[in-house]
Tab-separated table of C-alpha atoms and ligand atoms in Angstrom:
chain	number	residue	atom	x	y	z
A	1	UNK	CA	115.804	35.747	151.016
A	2	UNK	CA	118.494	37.983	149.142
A	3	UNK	CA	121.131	39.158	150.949
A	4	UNK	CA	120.665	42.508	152.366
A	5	UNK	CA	117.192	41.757	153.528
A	6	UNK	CA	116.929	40.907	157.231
A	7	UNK	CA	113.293	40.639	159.202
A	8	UNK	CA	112.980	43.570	161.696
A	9	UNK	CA	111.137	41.392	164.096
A	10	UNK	CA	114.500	41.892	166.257
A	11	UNK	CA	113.748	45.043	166.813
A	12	UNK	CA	110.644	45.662	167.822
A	13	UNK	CA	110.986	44.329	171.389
A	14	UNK	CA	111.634	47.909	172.521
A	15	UNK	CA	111.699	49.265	175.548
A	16	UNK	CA	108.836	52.282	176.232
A	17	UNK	CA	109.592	54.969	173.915
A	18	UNK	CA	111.867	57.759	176.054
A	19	UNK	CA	111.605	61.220	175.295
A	20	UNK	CA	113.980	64.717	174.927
A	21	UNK	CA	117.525	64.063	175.484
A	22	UNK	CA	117.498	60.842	176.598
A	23	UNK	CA	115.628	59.369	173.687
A	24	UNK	CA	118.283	61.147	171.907
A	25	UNK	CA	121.039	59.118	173.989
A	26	UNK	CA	119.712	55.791	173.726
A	27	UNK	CA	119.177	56.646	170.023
A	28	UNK	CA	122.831	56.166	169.449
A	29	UNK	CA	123.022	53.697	171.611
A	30	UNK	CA	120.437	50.892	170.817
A	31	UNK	CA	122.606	48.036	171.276
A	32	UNK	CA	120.662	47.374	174.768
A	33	UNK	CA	117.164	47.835	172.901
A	34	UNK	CA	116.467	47.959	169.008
A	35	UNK	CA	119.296	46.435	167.843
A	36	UNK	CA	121.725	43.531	170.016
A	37	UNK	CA	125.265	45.386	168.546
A	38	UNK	CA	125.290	48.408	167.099
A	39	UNK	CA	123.128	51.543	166.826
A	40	UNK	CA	120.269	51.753	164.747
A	41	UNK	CA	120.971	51.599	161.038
A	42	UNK	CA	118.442	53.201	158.349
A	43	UNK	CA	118.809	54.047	155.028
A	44	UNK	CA	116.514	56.282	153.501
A	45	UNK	CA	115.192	56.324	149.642
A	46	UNK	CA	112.815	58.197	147.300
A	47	UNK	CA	112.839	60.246	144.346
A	48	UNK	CA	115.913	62.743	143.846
A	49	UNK	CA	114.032	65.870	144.859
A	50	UNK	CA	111.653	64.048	147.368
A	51	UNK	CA	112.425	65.351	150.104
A	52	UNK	CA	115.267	62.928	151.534
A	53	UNK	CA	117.225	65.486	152.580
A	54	UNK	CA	114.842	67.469	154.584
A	55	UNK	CA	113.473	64.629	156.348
A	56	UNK	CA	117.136	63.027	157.066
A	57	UNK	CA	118.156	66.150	158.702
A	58	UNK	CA	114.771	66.192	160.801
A	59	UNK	CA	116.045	62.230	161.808
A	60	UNK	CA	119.494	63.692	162.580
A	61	UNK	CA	117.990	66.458	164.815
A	62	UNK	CA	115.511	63.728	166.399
A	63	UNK	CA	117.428	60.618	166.901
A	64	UNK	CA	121.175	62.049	167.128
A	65	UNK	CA	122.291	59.861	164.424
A	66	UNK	CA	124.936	60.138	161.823
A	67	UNK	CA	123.736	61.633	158.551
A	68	UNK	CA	126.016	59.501	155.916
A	69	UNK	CA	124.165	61.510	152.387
A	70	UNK	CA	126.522	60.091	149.230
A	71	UNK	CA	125.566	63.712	147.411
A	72	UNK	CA	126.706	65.882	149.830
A	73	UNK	CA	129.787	63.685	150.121
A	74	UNK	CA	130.452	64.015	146.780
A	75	UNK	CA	129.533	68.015	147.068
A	76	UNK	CA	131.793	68.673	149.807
A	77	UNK	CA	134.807	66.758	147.354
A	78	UNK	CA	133.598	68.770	144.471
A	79	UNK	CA	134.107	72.569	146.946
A	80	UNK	CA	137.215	71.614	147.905
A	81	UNK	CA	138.423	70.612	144.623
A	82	UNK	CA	139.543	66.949	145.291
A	83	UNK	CA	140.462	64.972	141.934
A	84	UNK	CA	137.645	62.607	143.004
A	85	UNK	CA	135.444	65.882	143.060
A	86	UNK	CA	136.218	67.233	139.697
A	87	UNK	CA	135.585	63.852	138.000
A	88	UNK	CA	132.194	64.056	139.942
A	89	UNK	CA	130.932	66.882	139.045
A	90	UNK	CA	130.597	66.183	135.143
A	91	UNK	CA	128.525	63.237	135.847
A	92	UNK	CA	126.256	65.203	138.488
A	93	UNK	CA	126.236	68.294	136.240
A	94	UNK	CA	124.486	65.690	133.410
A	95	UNK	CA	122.374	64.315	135.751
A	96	UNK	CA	124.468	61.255	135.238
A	97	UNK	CA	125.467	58.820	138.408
A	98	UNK	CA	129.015	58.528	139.646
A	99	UNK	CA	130.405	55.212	138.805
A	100	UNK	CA	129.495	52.423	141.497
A	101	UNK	CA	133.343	51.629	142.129
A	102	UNK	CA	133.694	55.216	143.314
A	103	UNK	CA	130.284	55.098	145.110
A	104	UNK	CA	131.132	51.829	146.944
A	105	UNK	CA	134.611	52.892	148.220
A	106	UNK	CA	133.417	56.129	149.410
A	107	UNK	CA	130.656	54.683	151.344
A	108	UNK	CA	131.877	51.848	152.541
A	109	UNK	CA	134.844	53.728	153.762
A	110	UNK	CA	132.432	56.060	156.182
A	111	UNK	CA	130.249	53.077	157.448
A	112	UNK	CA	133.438	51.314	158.127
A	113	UNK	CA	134.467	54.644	160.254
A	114	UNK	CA	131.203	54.348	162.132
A	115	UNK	CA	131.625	51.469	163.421
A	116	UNK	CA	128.466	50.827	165.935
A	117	UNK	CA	127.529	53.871	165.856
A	118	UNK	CA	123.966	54.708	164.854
A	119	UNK	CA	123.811	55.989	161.317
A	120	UNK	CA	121.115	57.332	158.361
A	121	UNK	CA	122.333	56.491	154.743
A	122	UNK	CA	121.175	58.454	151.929
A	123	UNK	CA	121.468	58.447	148.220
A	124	UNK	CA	123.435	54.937	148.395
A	125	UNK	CA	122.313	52.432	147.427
A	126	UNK	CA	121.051	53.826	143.928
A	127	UNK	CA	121.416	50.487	142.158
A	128	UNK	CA	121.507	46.590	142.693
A	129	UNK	CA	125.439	46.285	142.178
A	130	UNK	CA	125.713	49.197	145.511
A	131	UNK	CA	123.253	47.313	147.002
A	132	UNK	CA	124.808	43.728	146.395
A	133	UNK	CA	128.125	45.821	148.063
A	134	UNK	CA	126.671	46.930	150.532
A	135	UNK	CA	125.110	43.924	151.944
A	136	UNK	CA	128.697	41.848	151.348
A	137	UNK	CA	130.474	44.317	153.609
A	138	UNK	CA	128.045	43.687	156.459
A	139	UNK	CA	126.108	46.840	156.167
A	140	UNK	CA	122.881	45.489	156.815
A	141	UNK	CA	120.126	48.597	156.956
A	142	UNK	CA	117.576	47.763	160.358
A	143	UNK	CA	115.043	49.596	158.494
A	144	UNK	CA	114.603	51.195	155.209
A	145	UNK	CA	112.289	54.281	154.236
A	146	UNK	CA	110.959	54.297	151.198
A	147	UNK	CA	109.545	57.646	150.277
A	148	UNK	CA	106.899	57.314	147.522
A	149	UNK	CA	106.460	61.005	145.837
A	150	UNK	CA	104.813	61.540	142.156
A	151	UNK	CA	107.358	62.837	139.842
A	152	UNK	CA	104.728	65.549	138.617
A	153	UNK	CA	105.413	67.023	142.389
A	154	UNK	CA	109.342	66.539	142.089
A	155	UNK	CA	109.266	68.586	139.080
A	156	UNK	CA	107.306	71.564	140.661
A	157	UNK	CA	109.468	71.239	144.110
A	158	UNK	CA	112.498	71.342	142.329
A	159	UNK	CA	112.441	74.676	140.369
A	160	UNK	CA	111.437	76.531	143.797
A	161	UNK	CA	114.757	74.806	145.474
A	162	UNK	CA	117.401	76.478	147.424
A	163	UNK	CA	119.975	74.581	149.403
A	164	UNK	CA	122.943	75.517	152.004
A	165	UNK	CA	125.664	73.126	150.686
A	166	UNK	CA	127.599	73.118	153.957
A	167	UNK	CA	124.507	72.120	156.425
A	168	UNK	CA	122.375	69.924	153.586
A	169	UNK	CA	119.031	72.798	154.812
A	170	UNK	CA	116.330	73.054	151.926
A	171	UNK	CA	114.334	75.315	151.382
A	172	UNK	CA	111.162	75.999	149.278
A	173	UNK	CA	110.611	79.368	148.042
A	174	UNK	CA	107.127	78.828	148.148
A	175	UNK	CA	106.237	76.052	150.804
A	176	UNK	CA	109.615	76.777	153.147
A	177	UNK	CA	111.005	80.070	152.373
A	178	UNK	CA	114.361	81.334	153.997
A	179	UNK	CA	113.683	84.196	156.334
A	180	UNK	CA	115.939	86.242	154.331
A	181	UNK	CA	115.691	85.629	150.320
A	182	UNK	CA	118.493	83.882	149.509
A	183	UNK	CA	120.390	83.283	152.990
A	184	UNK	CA	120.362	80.503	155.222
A	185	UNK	CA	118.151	81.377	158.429
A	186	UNK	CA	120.697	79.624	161.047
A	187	UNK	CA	124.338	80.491	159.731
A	188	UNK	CA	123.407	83.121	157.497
A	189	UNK	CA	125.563	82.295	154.761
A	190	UNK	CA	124.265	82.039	151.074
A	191	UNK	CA	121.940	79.343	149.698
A	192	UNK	CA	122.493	78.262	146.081
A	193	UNK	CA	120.396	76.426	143.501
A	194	UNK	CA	122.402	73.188	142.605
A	195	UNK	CA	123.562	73.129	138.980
A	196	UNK	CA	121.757	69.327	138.873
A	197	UNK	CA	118.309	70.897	139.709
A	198	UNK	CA	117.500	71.839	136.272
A	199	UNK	CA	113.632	70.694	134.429
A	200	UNK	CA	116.497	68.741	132.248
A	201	UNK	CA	118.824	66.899	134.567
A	202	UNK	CA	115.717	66.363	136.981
A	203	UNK	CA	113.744	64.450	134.694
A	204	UNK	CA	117.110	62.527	133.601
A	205	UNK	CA	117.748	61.534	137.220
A	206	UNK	CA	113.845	60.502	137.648
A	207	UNK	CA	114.116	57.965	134.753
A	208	UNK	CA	117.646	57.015	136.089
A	209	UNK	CA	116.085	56.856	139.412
A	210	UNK	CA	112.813	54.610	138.434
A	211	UNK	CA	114.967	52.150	136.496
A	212	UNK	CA	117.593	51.606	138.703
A	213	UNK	CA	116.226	52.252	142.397
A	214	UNK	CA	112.819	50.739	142.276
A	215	UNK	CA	114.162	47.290	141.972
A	216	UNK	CA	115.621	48.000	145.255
A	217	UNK	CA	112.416	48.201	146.509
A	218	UNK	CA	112.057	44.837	145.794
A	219	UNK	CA	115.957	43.817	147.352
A	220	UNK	CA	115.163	45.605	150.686
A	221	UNK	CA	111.264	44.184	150.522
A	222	UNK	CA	111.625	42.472	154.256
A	223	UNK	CA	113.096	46.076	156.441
A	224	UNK	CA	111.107	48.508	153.817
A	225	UNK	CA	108.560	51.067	155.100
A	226	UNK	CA	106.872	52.792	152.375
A	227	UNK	CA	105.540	56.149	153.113
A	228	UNK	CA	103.073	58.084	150.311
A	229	UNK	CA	102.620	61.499	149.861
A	230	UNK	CA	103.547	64.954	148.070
A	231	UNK	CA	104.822	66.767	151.927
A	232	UNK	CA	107.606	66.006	153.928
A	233	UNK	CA	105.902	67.749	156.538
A	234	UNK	CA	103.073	65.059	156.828
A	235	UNK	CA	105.593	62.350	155.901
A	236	UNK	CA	107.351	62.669	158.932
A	237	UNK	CA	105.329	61.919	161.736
A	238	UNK	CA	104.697	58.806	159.987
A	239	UNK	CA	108.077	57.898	159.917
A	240	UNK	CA	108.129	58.825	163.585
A	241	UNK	CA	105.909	56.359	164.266
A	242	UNK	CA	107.778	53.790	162.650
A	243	UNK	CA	111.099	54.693	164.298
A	244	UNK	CA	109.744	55.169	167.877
A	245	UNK	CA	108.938	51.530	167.820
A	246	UNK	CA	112.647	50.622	167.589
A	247	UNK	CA	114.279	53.192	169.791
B	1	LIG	P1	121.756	63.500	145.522
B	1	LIG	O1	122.130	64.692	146.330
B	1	LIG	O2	121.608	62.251	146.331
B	1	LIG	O3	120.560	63.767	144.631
B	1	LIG	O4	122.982	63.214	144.531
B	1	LIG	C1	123.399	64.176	143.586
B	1	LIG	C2	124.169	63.493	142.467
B	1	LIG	O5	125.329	62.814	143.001
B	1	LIG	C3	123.388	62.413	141.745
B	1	LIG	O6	122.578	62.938	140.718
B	1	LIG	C4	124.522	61.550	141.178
B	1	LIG	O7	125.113	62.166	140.070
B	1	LIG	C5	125.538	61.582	142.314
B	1	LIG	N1	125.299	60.473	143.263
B	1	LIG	C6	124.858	60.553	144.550
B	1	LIG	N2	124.753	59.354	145.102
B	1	LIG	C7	125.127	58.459	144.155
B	1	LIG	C8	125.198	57.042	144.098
B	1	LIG	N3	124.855	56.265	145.148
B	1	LIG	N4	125.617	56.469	142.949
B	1	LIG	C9	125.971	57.219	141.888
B	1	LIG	N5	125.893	58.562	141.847
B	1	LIG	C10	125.479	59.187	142.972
């Protein structure tokens, strides 16, 4: 078995699935029923574009976990101008990936400040050397959702994108529209198309992704969920059904 993939048998001796804010509770608190020591750990993959980051904010709203997304880490460095930032941004501007000794530090820094706590990784790992990190530092995923999306549907979803950099909301100007064109619907503040989210740079980061992520696939075979389909929306209550089992 390689090393970041542990059986999830552990976790499905759950106690009856609880409900409203007490699910919510226990949901950061699992150490008496999904997992013995810590809260629940997922990490969530698929295709840049594919709908991670609507779905992990659905999971944060859900199971009160903490929402640990390497691109808006890197974003948030980027707005406030940090060194690390500016030597981000001409890698994510190409549609290139940050270099893994950045990655790793960063990340493993945050999981290291979460201690026990419950927590949703996203966009890390993108490759087998993150992934072979991640596992040494004891960062063992419980489960890991693999979202399965056809490129040809990344590619039309991804010219019709609008995000609100602070919150990580997404909207579709077709499928999801803000109420207001252009303006986020809960703090009203300006959306903005990222400067990565180009026909160009998407189909970059596609390649980049199918080369380098779907071995991972592979690394994380024994905790993986796979879950097909072109809409979050229908995606979701599948992975509901998954994650209800170990809450
Ligand atoms: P995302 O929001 O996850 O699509 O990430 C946006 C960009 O940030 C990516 O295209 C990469 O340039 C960079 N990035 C995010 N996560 C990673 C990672 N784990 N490794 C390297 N680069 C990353």
């Amino acid at each position: 078995m390689l090393a970041g993939a542990r059986g999830v048998g552990h976790l499905l001796k759950s106690t009856p699935r609880l409900v409203g804010s007490e699910s919510s509770r226990r949901a950061l608190c699992v150490g008496t029923t999904a997992a013995a020591s810590h809260g629940l750990r997922m990490l969530i993959m698929g295709p840049p574009g594919g709908g991670k980051g609507t779905i992990s904010n659905w999971i944060k709203a859900d199971y009160k976990t903490n929402h640990v997304s390497s691109g808006d880490i890197l974003r948030s460095h980027i707005e406030q101008g940090t060194e690390l930032g500016t030597k981000a941004a001409d890698f994510i501007r190409n549609g290139a990936l940050v270099p893994d000794d950045v990655m790793v530090g960063l990340i493993d820094a945050e999981l290291d400040r979460l201690g026990g706590k419950s927590w949703l990784l996203d966009g890390f790992p993108r490759n087998d050397t993150q992934a072979q990190s991640l596992a040494s530092k004891g960062h063992h995923p419980d489960v890991v959702l693999l979202l399965d999306i056809p490129d040809e549907v990344i590619i039309e979803r991804i010219k019709h994108r609008w995000v609100h950099v602070s919150s990580g909301r997404v909207y579709h100007t077709l499928y999801n529209p803000p109420q207001k064109e252009g303006i986020d619907d809960e703090t009203g503040e300006p959306l903005i198309q990222r400067p990565d989210d180009t026909v160009e740079a998407v189909t970059k980061r596609l390649e980049s992704y199918h080369k380098m992520t779907d071995p991972l696939a592979e690394f994380f075979k024994n905790n993986l969920r796979t879950f097909k389909g072109s809409e979050s929306k229908k995606i979701y209550p599948e992975i509901q059904k998954v994650l209800s089992t170990m809450i």
